Short mmCIF file of C-alpha atoms in Angstrom, two decimals:
data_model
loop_
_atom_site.label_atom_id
_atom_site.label_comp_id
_atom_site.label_asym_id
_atom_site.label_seq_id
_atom_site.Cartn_x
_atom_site.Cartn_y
_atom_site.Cartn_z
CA UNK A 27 -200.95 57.26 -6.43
CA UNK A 28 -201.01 54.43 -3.81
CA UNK A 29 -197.91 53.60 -5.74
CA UNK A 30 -196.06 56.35 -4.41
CA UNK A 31 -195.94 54.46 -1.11
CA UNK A 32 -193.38 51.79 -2.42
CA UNK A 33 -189.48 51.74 -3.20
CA UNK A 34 -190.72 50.94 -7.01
CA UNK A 35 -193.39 53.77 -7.01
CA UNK A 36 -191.58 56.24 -5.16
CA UNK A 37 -188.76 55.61 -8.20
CA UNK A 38 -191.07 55.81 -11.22
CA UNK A 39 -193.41 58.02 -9.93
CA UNK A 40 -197.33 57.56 -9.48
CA UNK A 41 -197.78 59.40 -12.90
CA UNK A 42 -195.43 56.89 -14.70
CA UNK A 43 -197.23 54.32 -13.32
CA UNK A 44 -200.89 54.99 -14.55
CA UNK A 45 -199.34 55.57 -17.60
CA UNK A 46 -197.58 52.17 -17.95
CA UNK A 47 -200.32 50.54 -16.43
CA UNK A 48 -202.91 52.12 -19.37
CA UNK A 49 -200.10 50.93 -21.85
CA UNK A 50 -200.07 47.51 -20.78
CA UNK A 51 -203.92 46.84 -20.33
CA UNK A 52 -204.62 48.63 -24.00
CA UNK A 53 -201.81 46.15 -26.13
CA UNK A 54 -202.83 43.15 -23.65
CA UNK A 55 -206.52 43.82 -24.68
CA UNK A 56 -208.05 44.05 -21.67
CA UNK A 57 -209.05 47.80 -22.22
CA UNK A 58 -209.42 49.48 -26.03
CA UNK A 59 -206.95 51.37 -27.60
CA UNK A 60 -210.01 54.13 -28.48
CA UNK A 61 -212.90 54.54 -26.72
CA UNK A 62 -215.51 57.87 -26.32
CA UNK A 63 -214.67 58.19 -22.38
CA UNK A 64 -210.39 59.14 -23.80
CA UNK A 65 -212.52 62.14 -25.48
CA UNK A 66 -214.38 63.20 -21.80
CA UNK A 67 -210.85 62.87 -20.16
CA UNK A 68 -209.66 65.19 -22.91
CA UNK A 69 -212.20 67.55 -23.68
CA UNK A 70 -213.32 67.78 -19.77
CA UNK A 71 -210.99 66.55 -16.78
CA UNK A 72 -208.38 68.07 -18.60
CA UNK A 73 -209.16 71.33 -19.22
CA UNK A 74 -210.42 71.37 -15.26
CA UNK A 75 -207.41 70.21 -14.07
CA UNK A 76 -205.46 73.17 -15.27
CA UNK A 77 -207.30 76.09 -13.46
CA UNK A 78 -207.11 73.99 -10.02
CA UNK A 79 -203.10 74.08 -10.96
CA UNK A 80 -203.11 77.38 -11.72
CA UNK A 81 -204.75 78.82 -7.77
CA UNK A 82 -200.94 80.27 -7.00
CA UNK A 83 -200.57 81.96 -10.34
CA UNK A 84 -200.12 85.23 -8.97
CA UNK A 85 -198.32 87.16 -12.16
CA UNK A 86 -196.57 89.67 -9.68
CA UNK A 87 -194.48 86.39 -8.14
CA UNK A 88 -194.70 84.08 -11.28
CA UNK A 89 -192.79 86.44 -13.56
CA UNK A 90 -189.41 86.44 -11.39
CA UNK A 91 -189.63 82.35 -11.92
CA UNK A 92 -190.78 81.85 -15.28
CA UNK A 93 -187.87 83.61 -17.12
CA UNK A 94 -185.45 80.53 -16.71
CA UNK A 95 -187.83 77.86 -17.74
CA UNK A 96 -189.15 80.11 -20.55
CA UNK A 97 -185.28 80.13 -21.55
CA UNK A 98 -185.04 76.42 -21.39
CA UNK A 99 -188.42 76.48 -22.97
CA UNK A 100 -187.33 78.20 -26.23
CA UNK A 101 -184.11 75.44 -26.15
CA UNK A 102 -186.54 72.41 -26.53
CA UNK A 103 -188.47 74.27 -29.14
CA UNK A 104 -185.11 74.74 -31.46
CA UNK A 105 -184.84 71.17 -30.44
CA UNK A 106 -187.72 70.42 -32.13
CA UNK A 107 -187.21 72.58 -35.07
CA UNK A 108 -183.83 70.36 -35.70
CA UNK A 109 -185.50 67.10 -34.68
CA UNK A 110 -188.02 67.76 -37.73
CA UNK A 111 -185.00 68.62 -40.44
CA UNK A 112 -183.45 65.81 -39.33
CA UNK A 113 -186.09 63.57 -39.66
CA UNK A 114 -188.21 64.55 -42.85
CA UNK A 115 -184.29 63.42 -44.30
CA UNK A 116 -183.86 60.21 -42.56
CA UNK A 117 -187.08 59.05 -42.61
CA UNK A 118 -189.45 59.03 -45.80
CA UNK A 119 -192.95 58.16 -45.23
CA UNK A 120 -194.03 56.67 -48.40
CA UNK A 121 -197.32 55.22 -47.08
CA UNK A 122 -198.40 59.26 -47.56
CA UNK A 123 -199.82 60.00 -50.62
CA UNK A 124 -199.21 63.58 -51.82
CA UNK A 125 -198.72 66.31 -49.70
CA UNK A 126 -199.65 64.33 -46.36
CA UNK A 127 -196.34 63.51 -45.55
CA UNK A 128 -195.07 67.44 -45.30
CA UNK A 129 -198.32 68.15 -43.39
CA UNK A 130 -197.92 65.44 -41.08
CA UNK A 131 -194.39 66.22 -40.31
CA UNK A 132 -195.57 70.35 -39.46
CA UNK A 133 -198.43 69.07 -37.43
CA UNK A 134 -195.98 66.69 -35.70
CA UNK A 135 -193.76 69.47 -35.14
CA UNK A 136 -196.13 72.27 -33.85
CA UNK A 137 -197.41 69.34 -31.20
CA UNK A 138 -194.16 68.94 -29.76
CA UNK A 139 -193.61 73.09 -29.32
CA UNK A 140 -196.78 73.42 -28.23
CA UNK A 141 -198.22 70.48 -26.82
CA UNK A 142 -200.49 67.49 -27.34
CA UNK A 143 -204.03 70.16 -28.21
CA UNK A 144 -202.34 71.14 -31.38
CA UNK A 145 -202.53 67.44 -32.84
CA UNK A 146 -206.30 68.06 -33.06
CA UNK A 147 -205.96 71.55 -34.04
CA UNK A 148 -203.85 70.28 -37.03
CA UNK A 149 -206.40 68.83 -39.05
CA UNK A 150 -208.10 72.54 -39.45
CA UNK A 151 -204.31 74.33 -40.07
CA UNK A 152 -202.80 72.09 -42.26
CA UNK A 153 -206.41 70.25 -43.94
CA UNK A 154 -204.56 66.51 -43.02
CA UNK A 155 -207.08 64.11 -43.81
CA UNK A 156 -208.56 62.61 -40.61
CA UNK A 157 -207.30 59.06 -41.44
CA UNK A 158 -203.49 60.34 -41.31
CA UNK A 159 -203.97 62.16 -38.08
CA UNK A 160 -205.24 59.12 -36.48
CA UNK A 161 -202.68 56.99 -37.80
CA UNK A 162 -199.45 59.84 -36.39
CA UNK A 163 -201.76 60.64 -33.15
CA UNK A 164 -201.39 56.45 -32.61
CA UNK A 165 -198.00 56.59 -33.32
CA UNK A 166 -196.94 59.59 -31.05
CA UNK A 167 -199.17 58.30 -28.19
CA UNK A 168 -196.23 54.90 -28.32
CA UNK A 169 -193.70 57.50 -28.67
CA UNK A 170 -194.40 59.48 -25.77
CA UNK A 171 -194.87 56.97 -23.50
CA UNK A 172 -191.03 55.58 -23.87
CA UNK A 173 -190.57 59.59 -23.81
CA UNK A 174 -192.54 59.58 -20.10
CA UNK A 175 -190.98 57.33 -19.14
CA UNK A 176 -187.67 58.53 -20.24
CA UNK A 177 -188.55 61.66 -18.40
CA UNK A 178 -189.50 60.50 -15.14
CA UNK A 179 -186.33 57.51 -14.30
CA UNK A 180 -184.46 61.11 -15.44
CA UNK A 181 -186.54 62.93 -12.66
CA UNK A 182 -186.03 59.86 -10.10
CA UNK A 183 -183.26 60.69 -8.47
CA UNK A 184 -184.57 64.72 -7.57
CA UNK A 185 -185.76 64.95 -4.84
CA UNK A 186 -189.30 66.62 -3.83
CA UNK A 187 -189.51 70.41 -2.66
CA UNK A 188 -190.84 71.73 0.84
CA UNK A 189 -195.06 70.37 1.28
CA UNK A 190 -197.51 71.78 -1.29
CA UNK A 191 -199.15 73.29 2.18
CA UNK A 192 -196.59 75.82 1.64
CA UNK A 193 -196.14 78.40 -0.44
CA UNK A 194 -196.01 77.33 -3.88
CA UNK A 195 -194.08 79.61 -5.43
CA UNK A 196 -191.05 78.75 -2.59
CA UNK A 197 -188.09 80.27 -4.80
CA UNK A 198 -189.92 83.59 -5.38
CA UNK A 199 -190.91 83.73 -1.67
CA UNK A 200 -187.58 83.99 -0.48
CA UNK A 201 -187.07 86.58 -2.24
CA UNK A 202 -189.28 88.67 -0.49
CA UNK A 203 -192.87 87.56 -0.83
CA UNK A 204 -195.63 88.48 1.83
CA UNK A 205 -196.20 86.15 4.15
CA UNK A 206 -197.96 82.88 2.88
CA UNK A 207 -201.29 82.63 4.09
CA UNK A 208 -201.71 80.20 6.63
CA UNK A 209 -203.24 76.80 5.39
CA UNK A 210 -204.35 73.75 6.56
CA UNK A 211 -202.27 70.91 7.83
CA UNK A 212 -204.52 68.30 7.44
CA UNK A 213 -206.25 67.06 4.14
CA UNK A 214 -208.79 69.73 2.26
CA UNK A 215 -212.12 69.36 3.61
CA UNK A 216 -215.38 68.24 1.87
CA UNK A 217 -216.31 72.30 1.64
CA UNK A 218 -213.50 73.61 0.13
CA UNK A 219 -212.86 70.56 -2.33
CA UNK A 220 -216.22 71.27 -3.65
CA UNK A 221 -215.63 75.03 -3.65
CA UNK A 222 -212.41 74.37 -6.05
CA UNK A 223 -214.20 71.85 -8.20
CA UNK A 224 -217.12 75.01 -8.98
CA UNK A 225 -214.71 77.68 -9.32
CA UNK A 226 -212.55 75.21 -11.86
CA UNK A 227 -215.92 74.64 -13.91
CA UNK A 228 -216.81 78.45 -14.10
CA UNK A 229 -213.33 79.12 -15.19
CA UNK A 230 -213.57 76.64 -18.34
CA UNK A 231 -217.17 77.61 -19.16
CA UNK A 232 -216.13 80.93 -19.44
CA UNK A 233 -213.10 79.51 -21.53
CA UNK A 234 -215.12 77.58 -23.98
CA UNK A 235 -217.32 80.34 -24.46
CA UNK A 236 -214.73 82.74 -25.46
CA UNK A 237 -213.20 79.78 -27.87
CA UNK A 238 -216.74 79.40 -29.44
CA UNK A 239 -217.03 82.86 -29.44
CA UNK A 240 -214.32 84.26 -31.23
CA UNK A 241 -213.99 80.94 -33.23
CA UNK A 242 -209.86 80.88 -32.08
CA UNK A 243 -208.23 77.38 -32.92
CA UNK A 244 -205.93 75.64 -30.49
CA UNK A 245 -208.51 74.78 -28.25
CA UNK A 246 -210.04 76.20 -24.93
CA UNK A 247 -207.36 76.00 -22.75
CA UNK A 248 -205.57 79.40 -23.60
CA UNK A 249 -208.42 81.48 -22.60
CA UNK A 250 -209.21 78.93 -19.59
CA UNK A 251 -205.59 79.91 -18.45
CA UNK A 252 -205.55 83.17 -18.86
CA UNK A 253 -208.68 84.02 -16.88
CA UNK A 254 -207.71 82.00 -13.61
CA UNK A 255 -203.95 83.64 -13.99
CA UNK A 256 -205.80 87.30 -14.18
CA UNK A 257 -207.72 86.05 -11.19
CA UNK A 258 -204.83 84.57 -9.09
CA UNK A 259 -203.16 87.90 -9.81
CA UNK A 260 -206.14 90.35 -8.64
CA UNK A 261 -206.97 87.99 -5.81
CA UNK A 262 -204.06 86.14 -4.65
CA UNK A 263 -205.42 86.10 -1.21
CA UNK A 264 -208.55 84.17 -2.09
CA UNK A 265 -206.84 82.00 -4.46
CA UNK A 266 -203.74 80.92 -2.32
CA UNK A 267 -206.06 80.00 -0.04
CA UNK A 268 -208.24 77.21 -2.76
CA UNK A 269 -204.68 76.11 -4.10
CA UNK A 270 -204.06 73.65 -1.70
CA UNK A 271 -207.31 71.63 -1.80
CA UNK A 272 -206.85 72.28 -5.79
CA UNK A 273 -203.66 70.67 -6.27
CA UNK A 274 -205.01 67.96 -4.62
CA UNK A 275 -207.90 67.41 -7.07
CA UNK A 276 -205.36 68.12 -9.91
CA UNK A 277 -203.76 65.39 -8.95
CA UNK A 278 -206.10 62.62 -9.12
CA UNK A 279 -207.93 64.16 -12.42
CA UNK A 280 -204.18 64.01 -14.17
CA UNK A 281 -203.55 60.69 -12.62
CA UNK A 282 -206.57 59.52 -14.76
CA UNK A 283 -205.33 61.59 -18.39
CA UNK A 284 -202.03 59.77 -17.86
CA UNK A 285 -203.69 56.44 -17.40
CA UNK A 286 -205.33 57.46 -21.04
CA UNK A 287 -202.13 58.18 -22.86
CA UNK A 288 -200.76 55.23 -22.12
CA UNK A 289 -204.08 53.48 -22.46
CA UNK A 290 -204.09 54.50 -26.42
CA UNK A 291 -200.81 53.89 -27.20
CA UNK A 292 -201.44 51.09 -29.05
CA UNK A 293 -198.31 49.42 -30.71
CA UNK A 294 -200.33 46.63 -32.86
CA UNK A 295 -202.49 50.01 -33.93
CA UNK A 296 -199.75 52.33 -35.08
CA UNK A 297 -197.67 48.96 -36.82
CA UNK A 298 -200.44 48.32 -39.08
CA UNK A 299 -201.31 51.90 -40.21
CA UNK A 300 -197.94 54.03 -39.90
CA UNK A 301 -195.12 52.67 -38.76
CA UNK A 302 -193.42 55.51 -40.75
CA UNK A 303 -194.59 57.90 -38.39
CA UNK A 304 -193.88 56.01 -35.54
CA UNK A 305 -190.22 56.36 -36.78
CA UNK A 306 -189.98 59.88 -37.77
CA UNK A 307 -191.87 60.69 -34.28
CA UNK A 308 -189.43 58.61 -32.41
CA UNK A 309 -186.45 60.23 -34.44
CA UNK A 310 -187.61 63.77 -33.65
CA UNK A 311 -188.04 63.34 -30.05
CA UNK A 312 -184.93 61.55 -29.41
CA UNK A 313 -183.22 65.04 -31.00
CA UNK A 314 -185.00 67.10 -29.04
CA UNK A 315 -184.86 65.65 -25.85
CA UNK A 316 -180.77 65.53 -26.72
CA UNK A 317 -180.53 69.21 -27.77
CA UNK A 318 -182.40 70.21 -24.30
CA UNK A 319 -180.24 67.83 -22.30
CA UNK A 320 -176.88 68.58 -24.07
CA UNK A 321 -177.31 72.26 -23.84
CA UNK A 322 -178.18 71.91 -20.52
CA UNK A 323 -175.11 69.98 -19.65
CA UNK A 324 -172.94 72.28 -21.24
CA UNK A 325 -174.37 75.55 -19.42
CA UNK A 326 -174.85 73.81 -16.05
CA UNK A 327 -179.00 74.34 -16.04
CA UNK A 328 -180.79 72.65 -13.14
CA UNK A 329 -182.24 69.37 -14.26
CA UNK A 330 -185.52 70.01 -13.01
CA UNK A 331 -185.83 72.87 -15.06
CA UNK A 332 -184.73 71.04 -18.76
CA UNK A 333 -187.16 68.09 -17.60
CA UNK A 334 -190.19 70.17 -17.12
CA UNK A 335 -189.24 72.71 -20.05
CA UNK A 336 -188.89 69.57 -22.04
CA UNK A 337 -192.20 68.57 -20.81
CA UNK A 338 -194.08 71.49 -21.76
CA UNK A 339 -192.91 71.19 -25.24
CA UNK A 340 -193.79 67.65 -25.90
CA UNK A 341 -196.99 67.31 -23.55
CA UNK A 342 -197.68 71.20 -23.16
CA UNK A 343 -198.82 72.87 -19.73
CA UNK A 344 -201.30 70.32 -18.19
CA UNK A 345 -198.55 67.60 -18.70
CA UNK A 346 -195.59 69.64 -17.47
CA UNK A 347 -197.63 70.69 -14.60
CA UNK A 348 -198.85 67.70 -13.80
CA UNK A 349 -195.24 66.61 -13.54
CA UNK A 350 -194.16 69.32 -11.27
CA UNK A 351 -196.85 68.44 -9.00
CA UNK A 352 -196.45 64.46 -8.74
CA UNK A 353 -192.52 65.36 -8.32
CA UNK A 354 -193.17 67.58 -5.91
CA UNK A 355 -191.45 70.69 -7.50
CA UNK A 356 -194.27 73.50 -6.15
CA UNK A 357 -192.01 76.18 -7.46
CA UNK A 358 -191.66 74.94 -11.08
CA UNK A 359 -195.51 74.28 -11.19
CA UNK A 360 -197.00 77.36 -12.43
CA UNK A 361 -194.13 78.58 -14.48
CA UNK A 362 -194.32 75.41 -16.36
CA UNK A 363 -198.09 75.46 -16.90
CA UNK A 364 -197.26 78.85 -18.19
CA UNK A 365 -194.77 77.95 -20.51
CA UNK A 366 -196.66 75.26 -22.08
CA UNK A 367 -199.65 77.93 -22.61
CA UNK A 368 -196.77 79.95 -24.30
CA UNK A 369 -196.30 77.17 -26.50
CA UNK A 370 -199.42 76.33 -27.86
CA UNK A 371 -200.46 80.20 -28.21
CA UNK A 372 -197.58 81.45 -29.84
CA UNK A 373 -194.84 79.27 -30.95
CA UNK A 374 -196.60 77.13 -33.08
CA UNK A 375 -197.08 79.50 -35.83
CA UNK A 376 -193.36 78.74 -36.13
CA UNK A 377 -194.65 74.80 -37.15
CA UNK A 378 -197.27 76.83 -39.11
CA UNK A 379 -194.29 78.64 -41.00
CA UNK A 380 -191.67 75.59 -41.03
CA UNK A 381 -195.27 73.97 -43.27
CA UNK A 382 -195.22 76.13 -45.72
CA UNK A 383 -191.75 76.39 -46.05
CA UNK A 384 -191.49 72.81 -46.58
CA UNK A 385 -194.09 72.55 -49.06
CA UNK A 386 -192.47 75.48 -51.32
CA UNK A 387 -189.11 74.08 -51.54
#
C-alpha cells in the first residue's frame, strides 16, 4: 500500500505489487510456495474481508448498477466456456491418467466462472484425485498472476472515482439516492474499526454455520454474502455508516491474500508436476480475457466494467472487489462482489454440465 505513494506504485497498483512481490520471494526461495498460514488467509481473512466490502450493499441502490456488469459478467463466462473447447483441442494433457484430464479441464473451467473457491470445491464435484488438483491449483496460481498483472497495467491508465468517504454507490446516487450520511473526514477511529472487525466475524460465523449446516458445497462465502447484503438492505443507515472504516480494513486484509497468490505461484512447482495444465490454463485465459475485451471493443463497454467483470470470473467477488477498491472505483465495488457471488452460486453448474458432457462424448 505504501507503494501507492510512488510513480511505479501508483501505475501497478498496491494490489499488483504484493502480488509480484509474493511471486518473487516464493520462486527466489526466501518464502515457501505452501505453507498452513496460505490456508488461514483463505479460510479466514478472506471470508472477513468480504462482509467489510459489502457495508454499502443496499439491494434497493445495488440493483440499478449491477445489471451492466452482470451483462459483462455473463460475456466472460461464454469466454470461458470457448476458452475450455479451445483448449481441451490444443492442448492434451497426457501426464493424466484416465478420466483426470476431462475432470481437470471442468474444474478448471467452473473456477474461472465462478472464482478461485470452486478449485477446492472441485475435488468433491468432480472426485479429482487430490494430487491433480494440487498440481492445476499450482499451475493456475502462475497463470493468474501474469493474468493480474495483465489486468491491472490494463486498469493503469483509469483513473480513481470521487473518495471512498463518499457515497459508494456514486452512479446510483445521482440518480436520486437519499442523501449520503455524513461520514468522517479523517481516518476511522480505534472504536469503530473494532466495531467493523466484530460485526464482519458474526457475519461469517453465522455463514459457516449455515454451510455446515445444510452441508452446501462451494464454500461459506455465499451465505456470508447474502446475510450482510440482507442487512445492508434493512439497515442501510447503520451500515453506510461502518462502510467507511470497513473498506479500510478490507483493504489491508486483501493486500495480504494477494501477497499469497503470488506467494504460491510457484513456477519450478507447477514445471515439475503439470506443465500441461499450466498450458491449457494459460490457453483458456488468454481466450477469455480476449472474448471479454473484443466484445467490449466492439459494443463500446466502459473498460472498468470488462476489467472487473473479467475479474469476478477468474478471481470471483473478493478478488474483483478487492480490485474496485485499490482502483478506487466505489461504484463498481459492490456490484462486482455481487457478481462474483453470482458466479460461484449459480453458473458453475454450467462447468458441472460442460463435465459430463465431455466425459459422454
Amino acid at each position: 500500500m505504501r507503494s501507492e505513494n510512488t510513480k511505479i506504485g501508483r501505475t501497478l497498483n498496491g494490489a499488483l505489487v504484493s502480488s509480484l512481490i509474493g511471486f518473487a520471494a516464493s520462486n527466489l526461495g526466501i518464502i515457501s510456495c505452501q505453507a498452513p498460514a496460505y490456508s488461514v488467509v483463505l479460510n479466514v481473512l478472506l471470508p472477513l474481508a468480504v462482509p467489510l466490502l459489502l457495508f454499502r450493499a443496499d439491494l434497493c441502490c445495488v440493483i440499478q448498477s449491477t445489471g451492466p456488469l452482470l451483462r459483462v459478467f455473463l460475456i466472460g463466462s461464454v469466454g470461458t466456456i470457448i476458452g475450455t473447447v479451445v483448449a481441451l483441442m490444443m492442448v492434451p494433457m497426457p501426464s493424466l491418467s484416465g478420466w483426470n484430464s476431462w475432470k481437470i479441464a471442468a474444474v478448471l473451467m467452473c473456477r474461472h466462472i465462478g472464482g478461485a473457491v470452486y478449485h477446492i470445491a472441485g475435488l468433491e464435484a468432480f472426485d479429482v484425485s487430490p494430487s491433480v488438483l494440487a498440481a492445476g491449483l499450482a499451475a493456475d496460481n502462475v497463470v493468474c498472476t501474469v493474468y493480474y498483472t495483465i489486468l491491472f497495467a490494463l486498469a493503469s491508465k483509469i483513473p480513481s472515482e470521487a473518495s471512498t468517504y463518499t457515497n459508494g454507490m456514486q452512479g446510483v446516487a445521482d440518480k436520486g439516492m437519499n442523501e449520503p450520511v455524513p461520514e468522517p473526514r479523517n481516518k476511522p477511529p480505534v472504536l469503530l474499526i473494532a466495531a467493523v472487525l466484530a460485526v464482519s466475524f458474526a457475519i461469517c460465523k453465522a455463514g459457516v454455520f449455515v454451510t455446515k449446516y445444510f452441508g452446501t458445497k462451494g464454500g461459506s462465502l455465499p451465505p456470508i454474502s447474502a446475510k450482510v447484503v440482507i442487512l445492508a438492505t434493512v439497515f442501510p443507515e447503520q451500515f453506510s455508516r461502518l462502510a467507511p472504516a470497513g473498506e479500510t480494513m478490507a483493504k489491508i486484509l486483501l493486500q495480504v491474500f494477494f501477497t499469497m497468490v503470488g506467494a504460491r505461484g510457484n513456477i519450478w512447482n507447477v514445471i515439475k508436476t503439470a506443465p500441461s495444465i499450466f498450458m491449457f490454463d494459460m490457453v483458456q485465459i488468454a481466450i477469455h480475457l480476449a472474448v471479454v475485451l473484443g466484445l467490449g471493443k466492439l459494443y463500446l463497454i466502459d473498460l472498468k466494467l470488462l476489467l472487473i467483470a473479467s475479474n469476478a470470473n477468474i478471481g470471483g467477488p473478493a478478488t474483483s472487489g478487492g480490485m474496485a477498491a485499490a482502483k478506487g472505483w466505489n461504484s463498481l465495488i459492490v456490484p462486482g462482489i455481487l457478481a462474483g457471488t453470482f458466479g460461484f452460486t449459480i453458473l458453475t453448474y454450467l462447468g458441472r454440465a460442460f463435465g459430463f458432457v465431455v466425459k459422454n462424448m
